[in-house]
Structures are given as C-alpha cells and as structure tokens.
Short mmCIF file of C-alpha atoms and ligand atoms in Angstrom, two decimals:
data_model
loop_
_atom_site.label_atom_id
_atom_site.label_comp_id
_atom_site.label_asym_id
_atom_site.label_seq_id
_atom_site.Cartn_x
_atom_site.Cartn_y
_atom_site.Cartn_z
CA MET A 115 175.33 11.53 -101.70
CA GLU A 116 175.23 15.27 -101.57
CA GLN A 117 176.35 16.87 -98.33
CA ALA A 118 173.95 19.41 -96.85
CA ILE A 119 175.67 22.64 -95.88
CA ASP A 120 174.53 24.13 -92.61
CA ILE A 121 174.49 27.89 -92.99
CA ARG A 122 172.61 28.55 -89.77
CA SER A 123 174.25 30.41 -86.94
CA PRO A 124 175.11 28.24 -83.93
CA ALA A 125 172.15 29.57 -81.93
CA GLN A 126 169.70 28.95 -84.74
CA GLY A 127 171.20 25.54 -85.29
CA ARG A 128 170.67 24.58 -81.69
CA GLY A 129 167.25 26.16 -81.49
CA ALA A 130 165.97 24.76 -84.73
CA ALA A 131 166.14 21.22 -83.37
CA SER A 132 163.22 21.93 -81.06
CA ALA A 133 160.41 24.39 -80.50
CA ALA A 134 160.81 27.37 -78.21
CA ILE A 135 161.24 26.36 -74.57
CA LEU A 136 159.64 29.61 -73.45
CA LYS A 137 157.23 31.90 -75.16
CA THR A 138 155.31 34.93 -73.96
CA GLU A 139 152.26 36.27 -75.74
CA GLN A 140 151.22 39.89 -75.24
CA LEU A 141 152.69 39.75 -71.74
CA SER A 142 151.75 42.90 -69.83
CA VAL A 143 152.24 44.27 -66.33
CA GLN A 144 150.55 47.45 -65.21
CA PHE A 145 151.52 49.13 -61.93
CA GLY A 146 148.74 51.68 -61.56
CA GLY A 147 149.29 54.06 -64.44
CA LEU A 148 152.71 52.64 -65.32
CA ALA A 149 153.04 49.98 -68.02
CA ALA A 150 156.11 48.10 -66.77
CA LEU A 151 155.62 45.55 -69.56
CA SER A 152 153.40 46.06 -72.52
CA GLN A 153 152.40 43.25 -74.85
CA VAL A 154 155.74 41.53 -74.90
CA ASN A 155 155.97 38.71 -77.45
CA PHE A 156 159.13 36.85 -76.61
CA GLU A 157 160.52 33.49 -77.63
CA VAL A 158 163.69 31.69 -76.66
CA ALA A 159 164.98 28.47 -78.19
CA ARG A 160 166.05 25.53 -76.07
CA ASP A 161 169.72 25.71 -74.98
CA GLU A 162 170.09 29.29 -76.15
CA VAL A 163 171.86 31.91 -74.03
CA ARG A 164 169.78 35.07 -74.38
CA ALA A 165 170.73 38.40 -72.89
CA ILE A 166 168.06 40.90 -71.98
CA ILE A 167 169.33 44.45 -71.86
CA GLY A 168 167.79 47.87 -71.54
CA PRO A 169 168.00 51.05 -69.49
CA ASN A 170 167.07 51.21 -65.79
CA GLY A 171 163.34 50.72 -65.35
CA ALA A 172 162.89 49.08 -68.77
CA GLY A 173 161.04 46.15 -67.20
CA LYS A 174 163.78 43.49 -67.15
CA SER A 175 163.31 42.38 -63.54
CA THR A 176 159.54 42.65 -63.92
CA PHE A 177 159.81 40.25 -66.86
CA PHE A 178 161.73 37.75 -64.71
CA ASN A 179 159.24 38.24 -61.89
CA CYS A 180 156.43 37.18 -64.22
CA LEU A 181 158.32 34.17 -65.59
CA THR A 182 159.13 32.90 -62.10
CA GLY A 183 155.74 33.50 -60.46
CA VAL A 184 156.89 36.32 -58.20
CA LEU A 185 154.44 38.61 -59.95
CA ARG A 186 151.16 37.84 -61.67
CA PRO A 187 151.00 39.58 -65.06
CA THR A 188 148.00 41.78 -65.70
CA GLY A 189 147.69 40.53 -69.27
CA GLY A 190 148.96 37.94 -71.73
CA ARG A 191 150.28 34.41 -71.40
CA ILE A 192 153.50 32.59 -70.57
CA LEU A 193 154.09 29.20 -72.18
CA PHE A 194 156.85 26.95 -70.90
CA ASN A 195 157.41 23.77 -72.91
CA GLY A 196 154.02 24.50 -74.39
CA ASP A 197 152.27 24.58 -70.97
CA ASP A 198 150.46 27.70 -69.89
CA ILE A 199 152.18 28.70 -66.63
CA THR A 200 150.74 32.22 -66.41
CA GLY A 201 150.09 33.23 -62.82
CA LEU A 202 151.24 29.94 -61.26
CA PRO A 203 152.86 30.33 -57.83
CA SER A 204 156.66 30.36 -57.78
CA ASN A 205 157.02 26.91 -56.17
CA LYS A 206 154.97 25.32 -58.98
CA ILE A 207 157.04 27.13 -61.59
CA SER A 208 160.25 25.99 -59.90
CA GLN A 209 159.01 22.40 -60.03
CA LYS A 210 158.40 22.79 -63.74
CA GLY A 211 162.05 23.70 -64.23
CA ILE A 212 162.47 27.48 -64.18
CA ALA A 213 164.97 28.93 -61.69
CA ARG A 214 166.34 32.39 -61.15
CA SER A 215 168.87 34.43 -59.29
CA TYR A 216 167.98 37.84 -57.91
CA GLN A 217 169.38 41.27 -58.70
CA ILE A 218 170.07 41.63 -54.98
CA THR A 219 171.70 38.58 -53.42
CA ASN A 220 169.10 36.34 -51.80
CA ILE A 221 170.84 33.68 -49.70
CA LEU A 222 170.58 32.45 -46.11
CA PRO A 223 173.58 34.15 -44.47
CA ASN A 224 173.55 31.97 -41.33
CA ALA A 225 173.48 28.67 -43.21
CA THR A 226 176.55 27.11 -44.80
CA ALA A 227 177.08 27.22 -48.53
CA LEU A 228 176.13 23.53 -48.75
CA GLU A 229 172.99 24.02 -46.66
CA ASN A 230 171.94 26.87 -48.92
CA VAL A 231 172.05 24.69 -52.02
CA ARG A 232 170.70 21.62 -50.23
CA ILE A 233 167.52 23.44 -49.26
CA ALA A 234 167.04 24.35 -52.90
CA ALA A 235 167.77 20.79 -54.06
CA GLN A 236 165.15 19.52 -51.62
CA SER A 237 162.51 22.01 -52.64
CA ARG A 238 162.30 20.66 -56.15
CA ARG A 239 159.95 17.70 -56.69
CA HIS A 240 159.38 14.69 -54.40
CA ALA A 241 156.62 14.81 -51.88
CA TRP A 242 157.90 13.38 -48.60
CA ASN A 243 158.12 9.60 -48.74
CA MET A 244 159.33 7.46 -45.81
CA VAL A 245 160.50 4.56 -47.95
CA ALA A 246 162.45 6.74 -50.33
CA HIS A 247 163.79 8.86 -47.47
CA HIS A 248 167.32 7.45 -47.15
CA SER A 249 168.19 7.21 -50.80
CA ALA A 250 166.54 10.59 -51.42
CA PHE A 251 168.72 12.15 -48.74
CA ALA A 252 171.93 10.83 -50.30
CA ASP A 253 170.65 11.91 -53.66
CA ILE A 254 169.95 15.43 -52.45
CA ASN A 255 173.37 15.74 -50.83
CA GLU A 256 175.01 14.65 -54.03
CA LYS A 257 172.97 17.10 -56.07
CA ALA A 258 173.79 19.89 -53.67
CA GLU A 259 177.51 19.13 -53.94
CA MET A 260 177.32 19.04 -57.71
CA ALA A 261 175.60 22.42 -57.75
CA LEU A 262 178.28 23.90 -55.48
CA ASP A 263 180.98 22.38 -57.63
CA SER A 264 179.57 23.86 -60.81
CA VAL A 265 179.84 27.36 -59.32
CA GLY A 266 183.35 26.69 -58.00
CA LEU A 267 182.39 26.67 -54.33
CA LEU A 268 182.76 23.03 -53.33
CA ASN A 269 185.80 23.94 -51.22
CA LYS A 270 183.56 26.41 -49.31
CA ALA A 271 180.81 23.87 -48.60
CA GLY A 272 181.09 24.17 -44.82
CA GLU A 273 181.58 27.93 -44.72
CA LEU A 274 178.75 30.16 -43.52
CA ALA A 275 177.32 32.04 -46.49
CA ALA A 276 177.78 35.29 -44.57
CA ASN A 277 181.56 34.72 -44.54
CA LEU A 278 181.86 34.37 -48.31
CA SER A 279 183.06 37.31 -50.40
CA HIS A 280 180.46 39.30 -52.31
CA GLY A 281 181.43 37.58 -55.56
CA GLN A 282 181.24 34.14 -53.95
CA GLN A 283 177.81 34.96 -52.52
CA ARG A 284 176.56 35.93 -55.98
CA ASN A 285 177.91 32.68 -57.40
CA LEU A 286 176.34 30.76 -54.52
CA GLU A 287 173.04 32.22 -55.58
CA ILE A 288 173.55 30.76 -59.05
CA GLY A 289 174.38 27.44 -57.35
CA ILE A 290 171.10 27.62 -55.39
CA ALA A 291 169.23 28.12 -58.65
CA LEU A 292 171.10 25.22 -60.31
CA ALA A 293 170.33 22.91 -57.39
CA THR A 294 166.68 22.92 -58.41
CA GLU A 295 167.79 21.31 -61.70
CA PRO A 296 166.19 23.86 -63.99
CA SER A 297 165.94 23.68 -67.75
CA LEU A 298 165.56 27.47 -67.87
CA LEU A 299 167.77 29.66 -65.71
CA CYS A 300 167.08 33.39 -65.33
CA LEU A 301 170.03 35.42 -64.04
CA ASP A 302 169.27 38.99 -62.98
CA GLU A 303 172.54 40.95 -63.14
CA PRO A 304 174.73 38.14 -61.78
CA THR A 305 177.87 40.29 -61.87
CA ALA A 306 176.37 43.31 -60.08
CA GLY A 307 178.84 44.76 -57.61
CA MET A 308 181.64 42.42 -58.65
CA SER A 309 185.25 43.35 -59.29
CA ALA A 310 186.60 42.95 -62.82
CA ALA A 311 188.28 39.67 -61.85
CA GLU A 312 185.13 38.31 -60.22
CA THR A 313 183.06 39.38 -63.24
CA HIS A 314 185.40 37.48 -65.52
CA GLU A 315 185.18 34.39 -63.34
CA THR A 316 181.38 34.49 -63.22
CA MET A 317 181.23 34.97 -66.96
CA GLN A 318 183.29 31.78 -67.43
CA LEU A 319 181.01 30.04 -64.97
CA VAL A 320 177.84 31.06 -66.84
CA LYS A 321 179.43 29.96 -70.10
CA ARG A 322 180.29 26.60 -68.60
CA ILE A 323 176.84 25.90 -67.19
CA GLY A 324 175.29 27.09 -70.45
CA GLU A 325 177.02 24.25 -72.25
CA LYS A 326 174.89 21.68 -70.43
CA ASN A 327 171.23 21.24 -71.39
CA LEU A 328 170.25 24.60 -70.07
CA THR A 329 168.57 27.65 -71.52
CA ILE A 330 169.79 30.87 -69.94
CA LEU A 331 168.19 34.30 -69.82
CA ILE A 332 170.60 36.85 -68.45
CA VAL A 333 170.00 40.48 -67.55
CA GLU A 334 173.31 42.24 -67.58
CA HIS A 335 174.52 45.82 -67.79
CA ASP A 336 178.14 45.00 -68.59
CA MET A 337 178.13 45.10 -72.40
CA GLU A 338 181.39 43.20 -72.68
CA VAL A 339 179.85 40.34 -70.73
CA VAL A 340 176.69 40.44 -72.84
CA MET A 341 178.45 40.50 -76.17
CA GLU A 342 180.66 37.59 -75.26
CA LEU A 343 178.05 35.38 -73.63
CA ALA A 344 174.85 35.76 -75.56
CA ASP A 345 173.74 33.90 -78.67
CA ARG A 346 171.07 36.54 -79.12
CA ILE A 347 170.05 39.75 -77.38
CA THR A 348 166.64 41.24 -76.64
CA VAL A 349 166.51 44.97 -75.90
CA LEU A 350 163.70 46.18 -73.66
CA HIS A 351 162.75 49.83 -73.54
CA TYR A 352 159.80 51.22 -71.60
CA GLY A 353 158.39 47.74 -71.15
CA ALA A 354 158.43 46.83 -74.84
CA ILE A 355 160.86 45.00 -77.10
CA LEU A 356 162.87 47.59 -78.99
CA ALA A 357 165.13 45.20 -80.88
CA GLU A 358 166.28 41.61 -81.06
CA GLY A 359 169.25 40.02 -82.78
CA THR A 360 172.75 38.67 -82.58
CA PRO A 361 175.31 40.66 -80.58
CA GLU A 362 176.69 42.05 -83.86
CA GLU A 363 173.25 43.12 -85.07
CA ILE A 364 172.40 44.76 -81.76
CA GLN A 365 175.70 46.63 -81.63
CA GLN A 366 174.94 48.16 -85.01
CA ASN A 367 171.23 48.80 -84.51
CA PRO A 368 170.69 52.60 -84.65
CA LYS A 369 167.63 52.48 -82.35
CA VAL A 370 169.62 50.57 -79.73
CA LEU A 371 172.59 52.89 -80.04
CA GLU A 372 170.32 55.85 -79.49
CA VAL A 373 168.59 54.63 -76.32
CA TYR A 374 171.20 52.49 -74.75
CA LEU A 375 174.65 51.69 -75.98
CA LYS A 376 175.63 55.31 -76.51
CA THR A 377 175.21 56.20 -72.83
N1 LIG B 1495 156.26 46.40 -57.37
C1 LIG B 1495 156.26 47.52 -58.12
N2 LIG B 1495 155.32 48.48 -57.93
C2 LIG B 1495 155.30 49.60 -58.70
N3 LIG B 1495 156.17 49.84 -59.69
C3 LIG B 1495 157.11 48.93 -59.92
C4 LIG B 1495 157.22 47.72 -59.15
N4 LIG B 1495 158.27 47.00 -59.62
C5 LIG B 1495 158.81 47.72 -60.62
N5 LIG B 1495 158.13 48.86 -60.80
C6 LIG B 1495 158.41 49.87 -61.85
O1 LIG B 1495 158.31 49.20 -63.10
C7 LIG B 1495 159.32 49.66 -63.99
C8 LIG B 1495 160.17 48.50 -64.41
O2 LIG B 1495 160.95 48.09 -63.30
P1 LIG B 1495 162.01 46.90 -63.36
O3 LIG B 1495 162.53 46.70 -62.00
O4 LIG B 1495 161.39 45.75 -64.04
O5 LIG B 1495 163.13 47.54 -64.31
P2 LIG B 1495 164.57 46.94 -64.69
O6 LIG B 1495 164.63 46.96 -66.18
O7 LIG B 1495 164.81 45.68 -63.99
O8 LIG B 1495 165.53 48.10 -64.15
P3 LIG B 1495 167.00 48.02 -63.49
O9 LIG B 1495 167.96 47.97 -64.64
O10 LIG B 1495 167.13 49.30 -62.73
O11 LIG B 1495 167.06 46.82 -62.61
C9 LIG B 1495 160.07 50.76 -63.24
O12 LIG B 1495 159.52 51.99 -63.61
C10 LIG B 1495 159.81 50.45 -61.79
O13 LIG B 1495 159.86 51.60 -61.01
MG1 LIG B 1496 166.18 45.05 -62.63
#
C-alpha cells in the first residue's frame, strides 16, 4: 500500500483534525469615536498556540476582553466550539472552557497560593450539591494542586500570594486560569515585568501546558518568546488584522516590519 506523505506544518496537521475551536466574525468594539476592534475575522485551530502581537493600543487586550465576557462587543459574533457565546457574562464563558490571565496581575494577595487556585477550581461547573459535597471537595483540592504543580508552585502552596516574587505571582495567575480546566487559555502578556530568567521559565511553562489538550492565545511583546512559542502569529494594528502566518512568514512580512518589528 502506498504511504501518504504528510506535508502539512505541525500546526496545520494538528488543526486539520478538527474544526476551529474559536472563530470570530466581523468582531467590532467601538469606544465612542474609537474603533478598538473593527470587523475582526479570526480563527484558531484546536491545540494551536497562537500569538497575537501588535503595537500598544492595537486592540489585543480588547480582543481578549470580548472573548472572555469582560466586554460586550458592539458588533459581530464569537463562536466557541460552534456555539455563539457573544456577549455572555464571564462566568458563563468560563464554564464553557475559556480562561485568561490579565495583563496586570489579578490574584488575591491575602490568600495562599493554593487558596487562589482552589477558588478558581471551585468556580467552574457544579452547582452546590450536598451529596456530592465530600467527594467534590477532595476533587477540587486535587485539581487545585495539579494546577499549582503545572506552574511549578506546588512547593509554595501554603505561602501567601503577596509573599511570592513578581514572576511567581504571574505564574500563579496562569495556575488560576488552568484550575478552571479550560480548553482555550488566553494569556495577556504573561512575562510582563519579568527578569530574563523568569521569562525563560514562564516560556517553558507555557510550552509545557500547551502540549496538553489546550489551545493557547498569547499576547506577548517579547519577540523571542513569540517566535519560539507560537505555531502561528496574528498581527493586530489599529483594531484590524494586518497579517497572519507562521513565525517565519511574519518575520519577513514587509507590512509587519514597517509597523512593528522594526521599532
Ligand atoms: N474601556 C475603554 N474605554 C475607552 N477606550 C478604551 C478602553 N479600553 C481600551 N481602550 C482603547 O482601545 C484601544 C485598544 O486598547 P487595548 O488595551 O485593547 O490595546 P492593546 O493592544 O492591548 O495595547 P497594549 O499593548 O498597550 O496592552 C486603545 O486605544 C485604548 O486606549
Ligand atoms: Mg493590552
């Protein structure tokens, strides 16, 4: 029998097995006279790691805010696993399996690292049920510990979040997002404010979690991080998609070089 030769890139190969996990159609956000997003048609394949880059104010965080229900778009649709989730509140979107970390660290400083992730693990699913209570509690603890472990903070479980280093706090935030067991994880500048060593560590961490059944969207300014992590890159500029492609394609795209990479 003839052997089929797979000439697809790894990202296409993974994505081709299933339809897009997330799709936006003509997604738009207007802040008064400012079009923060205009008619964005975006698609990401299941299990892909996609970087979203672009200059300050390009609309990257606004895009995440729409996907995660923090902001209601003024136009267009968001489809997640084929379901229209446009304008749903953030708790409903979290239950459907989208999680995010914030550009500015968003943790409970006076709770321990474990408590921070446990609250997130609890928030996903399950209405309160007396019968299931005990097993659910053990289950949630276990999930919380797994989430801490996957961001390398299990040995800090009992430490107050406020006492963690900046880099550890940022990783804790990723752990909080993971504790909700998402299938799509949106990371908004996870390495912001980190030292070179911390950045490297977080990059390894994101790579590791991206190997499990998880689609990752990552906003990142550090081009080295982006080029190494991403299967594909989307470039936003003034609220619109300027270019999309593999890291190699984006690095050579003249339009991208002009507005972004040159600076
Ligand atoms: N709540 C808001 N009200 C009014 N304008 C806003 C609001 N949020 C964002 N904007 C504006 O929308 C545009 C896009 O902002 P956004 O934060 O999405 O950019 P960004 O690409 O994440 O930038 P950065 O790289 O600096 O984080 C900017 O011009 C910003 O000033
Ligand atoms: Mg931003």
